Short mmCIF file of C-alpha atoms in Angstrom, two decimals:
data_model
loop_
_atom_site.label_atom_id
_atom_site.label_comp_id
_atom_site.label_asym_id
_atom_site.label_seq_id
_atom_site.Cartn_x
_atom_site.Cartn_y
_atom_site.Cartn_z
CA UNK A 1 10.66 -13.15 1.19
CA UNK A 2 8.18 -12.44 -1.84
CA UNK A 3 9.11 -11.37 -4.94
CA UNK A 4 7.04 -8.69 -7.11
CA UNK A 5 8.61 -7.35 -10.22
CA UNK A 6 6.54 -4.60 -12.00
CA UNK A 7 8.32 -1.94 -14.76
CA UNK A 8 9.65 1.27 -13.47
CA UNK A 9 8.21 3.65 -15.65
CA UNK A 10 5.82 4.21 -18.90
CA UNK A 11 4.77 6.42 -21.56
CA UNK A 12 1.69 7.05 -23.51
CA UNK A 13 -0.23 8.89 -25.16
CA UNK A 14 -3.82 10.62 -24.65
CA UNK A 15 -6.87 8.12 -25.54
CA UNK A 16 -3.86 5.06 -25.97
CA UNK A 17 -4.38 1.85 -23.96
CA UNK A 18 -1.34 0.79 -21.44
CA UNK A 19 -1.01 -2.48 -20.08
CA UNK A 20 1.11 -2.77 -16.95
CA UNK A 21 2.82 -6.13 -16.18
CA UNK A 22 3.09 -7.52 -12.97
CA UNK A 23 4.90 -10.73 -12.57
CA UNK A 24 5.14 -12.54 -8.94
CA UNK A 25 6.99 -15.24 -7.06
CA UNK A 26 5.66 -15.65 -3.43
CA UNK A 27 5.55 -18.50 -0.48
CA UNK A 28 1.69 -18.38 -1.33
CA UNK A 29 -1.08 -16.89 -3.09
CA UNK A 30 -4.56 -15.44 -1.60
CA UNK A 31 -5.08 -12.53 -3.98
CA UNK A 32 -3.72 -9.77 -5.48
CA UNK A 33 -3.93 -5.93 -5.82
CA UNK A 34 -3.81 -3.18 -7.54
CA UNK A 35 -3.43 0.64 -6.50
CA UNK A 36 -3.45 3.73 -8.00
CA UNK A 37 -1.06 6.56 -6.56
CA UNK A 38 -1.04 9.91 -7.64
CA UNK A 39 2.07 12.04 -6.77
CA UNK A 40 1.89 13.26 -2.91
CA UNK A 41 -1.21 11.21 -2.16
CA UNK A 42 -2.30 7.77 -0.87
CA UNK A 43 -2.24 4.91 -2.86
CA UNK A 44 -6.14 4.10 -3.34
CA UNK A 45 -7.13 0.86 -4.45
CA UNK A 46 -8.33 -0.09 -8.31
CA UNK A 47 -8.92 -3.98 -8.29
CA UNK A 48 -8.91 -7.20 -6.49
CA UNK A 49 -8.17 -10.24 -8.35
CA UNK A 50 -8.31 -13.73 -6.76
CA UNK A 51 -9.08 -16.54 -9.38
CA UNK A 52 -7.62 -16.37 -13.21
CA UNK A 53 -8.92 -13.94 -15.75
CA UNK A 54 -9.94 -10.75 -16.67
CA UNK A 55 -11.91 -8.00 -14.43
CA UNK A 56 -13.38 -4.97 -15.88
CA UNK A 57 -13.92 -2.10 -14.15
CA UNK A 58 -14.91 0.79 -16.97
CA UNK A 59 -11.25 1.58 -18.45
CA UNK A 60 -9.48 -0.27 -16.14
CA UNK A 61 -8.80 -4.08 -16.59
CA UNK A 62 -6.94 -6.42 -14.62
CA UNK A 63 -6.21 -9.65 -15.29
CA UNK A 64 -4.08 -12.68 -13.16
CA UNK A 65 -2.69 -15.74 -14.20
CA UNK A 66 -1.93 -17.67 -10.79
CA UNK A 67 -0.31 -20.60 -13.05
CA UNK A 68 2.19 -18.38 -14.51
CA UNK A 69 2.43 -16.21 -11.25
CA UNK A 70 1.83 -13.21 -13.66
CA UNK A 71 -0.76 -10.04 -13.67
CA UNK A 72 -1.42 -7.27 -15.69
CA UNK A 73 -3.29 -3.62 -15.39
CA UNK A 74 -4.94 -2.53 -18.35
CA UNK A 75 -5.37 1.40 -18.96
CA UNK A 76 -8.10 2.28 -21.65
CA UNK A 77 -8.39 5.23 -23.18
CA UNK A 78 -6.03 6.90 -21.62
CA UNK A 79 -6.66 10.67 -19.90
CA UNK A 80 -3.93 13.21 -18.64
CA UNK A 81 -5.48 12.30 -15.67
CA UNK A 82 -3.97 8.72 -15.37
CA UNK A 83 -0.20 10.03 -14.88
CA UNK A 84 0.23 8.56 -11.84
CA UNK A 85 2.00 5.78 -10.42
CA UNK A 86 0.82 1.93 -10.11
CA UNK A 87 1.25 -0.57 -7.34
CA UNK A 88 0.88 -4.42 -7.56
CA UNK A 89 0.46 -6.04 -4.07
CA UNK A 90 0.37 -9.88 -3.54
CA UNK A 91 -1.71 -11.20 -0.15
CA UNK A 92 0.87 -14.18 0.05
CA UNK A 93 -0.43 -15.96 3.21
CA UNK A 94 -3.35 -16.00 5.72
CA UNK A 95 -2.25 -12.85 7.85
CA UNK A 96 -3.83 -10.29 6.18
CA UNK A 97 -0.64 -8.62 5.15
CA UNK A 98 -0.03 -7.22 1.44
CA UNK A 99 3.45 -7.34 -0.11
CA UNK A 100 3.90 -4.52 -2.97
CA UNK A 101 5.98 -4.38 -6.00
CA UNK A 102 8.08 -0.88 -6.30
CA UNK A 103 5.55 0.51 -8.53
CA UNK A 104 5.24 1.77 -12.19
CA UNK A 105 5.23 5.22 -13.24
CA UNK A 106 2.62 6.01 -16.05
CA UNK A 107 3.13 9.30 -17.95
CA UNK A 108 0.13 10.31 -20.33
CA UNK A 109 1.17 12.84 -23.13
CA UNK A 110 -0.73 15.48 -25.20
CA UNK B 1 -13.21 7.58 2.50
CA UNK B 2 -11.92 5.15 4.81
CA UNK B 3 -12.11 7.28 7.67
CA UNK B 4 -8.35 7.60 8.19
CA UNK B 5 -6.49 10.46 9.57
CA UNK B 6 -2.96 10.60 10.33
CA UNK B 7 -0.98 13.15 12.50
CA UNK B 8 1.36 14.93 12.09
CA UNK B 9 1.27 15.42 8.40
CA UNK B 10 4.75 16.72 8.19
CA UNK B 11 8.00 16.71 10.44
CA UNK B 12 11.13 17.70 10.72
CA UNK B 13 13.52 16.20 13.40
CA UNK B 14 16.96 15.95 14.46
CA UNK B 15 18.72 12.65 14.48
CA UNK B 16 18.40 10.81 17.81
CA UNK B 17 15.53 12.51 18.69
CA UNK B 18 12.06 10.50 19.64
CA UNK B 19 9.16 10.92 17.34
CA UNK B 20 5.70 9.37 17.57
CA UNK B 21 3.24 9.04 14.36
CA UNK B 22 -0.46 8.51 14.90
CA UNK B 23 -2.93 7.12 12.79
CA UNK B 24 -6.89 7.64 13.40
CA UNK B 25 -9.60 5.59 12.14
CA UNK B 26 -13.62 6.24 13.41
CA UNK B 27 -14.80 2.95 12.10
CA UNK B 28 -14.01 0.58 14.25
CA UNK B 29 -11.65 -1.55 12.21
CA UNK B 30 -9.81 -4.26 13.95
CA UNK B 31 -6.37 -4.31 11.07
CA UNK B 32 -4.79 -1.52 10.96
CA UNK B 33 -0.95 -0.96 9.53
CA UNK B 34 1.97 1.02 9.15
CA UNK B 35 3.72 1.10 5.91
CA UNK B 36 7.02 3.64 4.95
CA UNK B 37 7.45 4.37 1.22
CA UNK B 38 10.87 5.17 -0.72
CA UNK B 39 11.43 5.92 -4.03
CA UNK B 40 12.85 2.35 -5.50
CA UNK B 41 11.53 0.24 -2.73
CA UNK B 42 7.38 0.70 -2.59
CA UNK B 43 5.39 -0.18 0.40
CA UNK B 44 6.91 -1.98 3.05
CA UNK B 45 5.58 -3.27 5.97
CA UNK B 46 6.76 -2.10 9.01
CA UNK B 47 3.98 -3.46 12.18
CA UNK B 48 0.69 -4.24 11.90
CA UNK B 49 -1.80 -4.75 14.43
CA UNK B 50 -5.17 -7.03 14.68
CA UNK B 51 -6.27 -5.75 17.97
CA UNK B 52 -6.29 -3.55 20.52
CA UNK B 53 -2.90 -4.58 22.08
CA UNK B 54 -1.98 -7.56 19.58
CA UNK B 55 0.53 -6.22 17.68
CA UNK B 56 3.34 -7.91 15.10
CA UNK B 57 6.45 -7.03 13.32
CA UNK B 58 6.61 -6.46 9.54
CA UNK B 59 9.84 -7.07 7.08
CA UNK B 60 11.53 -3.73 7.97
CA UNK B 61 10.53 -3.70 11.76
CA UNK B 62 14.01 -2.87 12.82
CA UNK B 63 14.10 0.93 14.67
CA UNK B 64 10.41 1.27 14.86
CA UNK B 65 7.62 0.35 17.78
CA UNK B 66 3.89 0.43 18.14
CA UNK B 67 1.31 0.50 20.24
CA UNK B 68 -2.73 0.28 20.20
CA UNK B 69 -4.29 1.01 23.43
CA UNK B 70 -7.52 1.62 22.12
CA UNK B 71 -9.03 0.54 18.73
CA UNK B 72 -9.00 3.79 16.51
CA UNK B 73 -5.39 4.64 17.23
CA UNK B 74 -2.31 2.86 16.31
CA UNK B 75 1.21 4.64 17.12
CA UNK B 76 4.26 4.45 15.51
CA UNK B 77 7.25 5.52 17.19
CA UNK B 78 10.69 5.49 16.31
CA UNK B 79 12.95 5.68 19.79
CA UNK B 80 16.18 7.15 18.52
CA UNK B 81 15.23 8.81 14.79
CA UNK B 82 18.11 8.06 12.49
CA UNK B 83 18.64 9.86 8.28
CA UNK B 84 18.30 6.54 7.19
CA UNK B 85 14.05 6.72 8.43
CA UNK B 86 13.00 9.51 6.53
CA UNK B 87 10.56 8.61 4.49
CA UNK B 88 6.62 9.12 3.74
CA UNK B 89 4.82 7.01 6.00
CA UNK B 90 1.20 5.26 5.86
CA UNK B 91 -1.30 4.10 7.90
CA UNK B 92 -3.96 1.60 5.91
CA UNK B 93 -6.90 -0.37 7.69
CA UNK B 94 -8.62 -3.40 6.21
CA UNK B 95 -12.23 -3.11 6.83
CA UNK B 96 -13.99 -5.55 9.16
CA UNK B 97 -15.78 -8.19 7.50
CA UNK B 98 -13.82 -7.37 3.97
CA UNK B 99 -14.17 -10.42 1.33
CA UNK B 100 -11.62 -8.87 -0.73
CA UNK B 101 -9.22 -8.10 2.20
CA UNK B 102 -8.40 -4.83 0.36
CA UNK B 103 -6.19 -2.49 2.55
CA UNK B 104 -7.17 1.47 2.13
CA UNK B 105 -4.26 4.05 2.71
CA UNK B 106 -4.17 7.22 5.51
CA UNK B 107 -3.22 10.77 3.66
CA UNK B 108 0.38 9.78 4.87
CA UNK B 109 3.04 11.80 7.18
CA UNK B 110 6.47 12.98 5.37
CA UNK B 111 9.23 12.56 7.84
CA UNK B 112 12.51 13.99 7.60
CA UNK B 113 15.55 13.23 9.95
CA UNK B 114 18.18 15.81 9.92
#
C-alpha cells in the first residue's frame, strides 16, 4: 500500500505564513497533489507538482522533493479565510488513481 | 466547475437496506471515481471507472459495486448497507486530455446507516 503522512492539525495567526509537511513512501511516483477542503464541501484542487522544487501560485507555494519522498504547502499571508483542511495526494503508478494523506487541519486566528 | 453533480445529497437508511449513489458529469469525461471520506482516514478509493462499462476495484472495495452504462453516470451501490458505511461520499472525474491528471471532487452525498 502507499504511505502519506501529513500533520493532523495547525494553528496560526492572521497575515502569518504556514507551511504544511507532507512526507511520502509509495511503490512509485508520477506526481503529487494538493487540495484544499473547506468544512462540508469538496476538496478542490491547489497545485500539481511533478519534478523537484518550488511552485508559486500567489500565496500558495508548494514544493516536492522526490529524492527525499517529502512535500510541503506553503500558506502566505494568512486570511480567516484559509481555516480549512489540507490534503496531500500521491499519483503512485500509471492508473490514474490518487492516494491521499488524512489531511491537515489549518486554523487561522484573529 | 467541473460539471459534477451527485444525487442524493443526503440519506438516511436502515441497516441491510440497498442504497444506490449517483454521480453526474455533462462533459464527457472518460475517469470518473468514487471516493468515501472519514474523519482520521482521508480519501479512499473505493471503484473507479475508465469507461463506459470498464470498471475496477479500489483499496476499500469490499461492500460496495458500480456500474457505468453510459458515460456521464457512474453508480455506486452498496447491496446490504451496514453502520460501518456511513460516511461522506465523492464522486471526482479527471478531465480528458489532463497533463496534470488532476482529479476534481462532486459536492459529495452524506450517508448515514442506522
Amino acid at each position: 500500500g502507499q504511505n502519506i503522512d501529513q500533520p493532523t492539525e495547525m494553528t496560526a495567526t492572521e497575515g502569518a505564513i504556514v507551511q504544511i509537511n507532507c512526507t511520502y513512501q509509495t511503490s512509485g511516483f508520477n506526481g503529487l497533489f494538493w487540495y484544499q477542503q473547506h468544512a462540508g464541501e469538496a476538496p478542490t484542487f491547489l497545485s500539481y507538482n511533478v519534478l523537484d522544487g518550488l511552485e508559486e501560485k500567489g500565496r500558495f507555494s508548494s514544493f516536492l522533493s522526490r529524492s527525499k519522498g517529502y512535500s510541503y504547502l506553503l500558506l502566505k499571508e494568512l486570511q480567516m479565510k484559509d481555516s480549512a483542511s489540507y490534503l496531500c495526494a500521491v499519483r503512485a503508478s500509471n492508473d490514474y488513481k490518487l492516494s491521499f494523506g488524512a489531511g491537515t487541519t489549518v486554523t487561522v486566528r484573529a | 466547475d467541473a460539471g459534477i453533480t451527485q444525487s442524493p445529497r443526503h440519506k438516511v437508511t436502515e441497516t441491510g437496506t440497498p442504497v444506490t449513489l449517483r454521480c453526474h458529469q455533462t462533459e464527457n469525461h472518460r475517469y470518473m471515481y468514487w471516493y468515501r471520506q472519514d474523519p482520521g482516514h482521508g480519501l479512499r478509493l473505493i471503484h473507479y471507472s475508465y469507461g463506459v462499462k470498464d470498471t475496477d476495484k479500489g483499496e476499500v472495495s469490499d461492500g460496495y459495486s458500480v456500474s457505468r452504462s453510459k458515460t456521464e453516470d457512474f453508480l455506486l451501490t452498496l447491496e446490504s448497507a451496514t453502520s460501518s458505511q456511513t460516511s461522506v461520499y465523492f464522486c471526482a472525474i479527471r478531465p480528458t486530455g489532463s497533463s496534470t491528471d488532476t482529479q476534481y471532487f462532486g459536492p459529495g452525498t452524506r450517508l448515514t446507516v442506522l
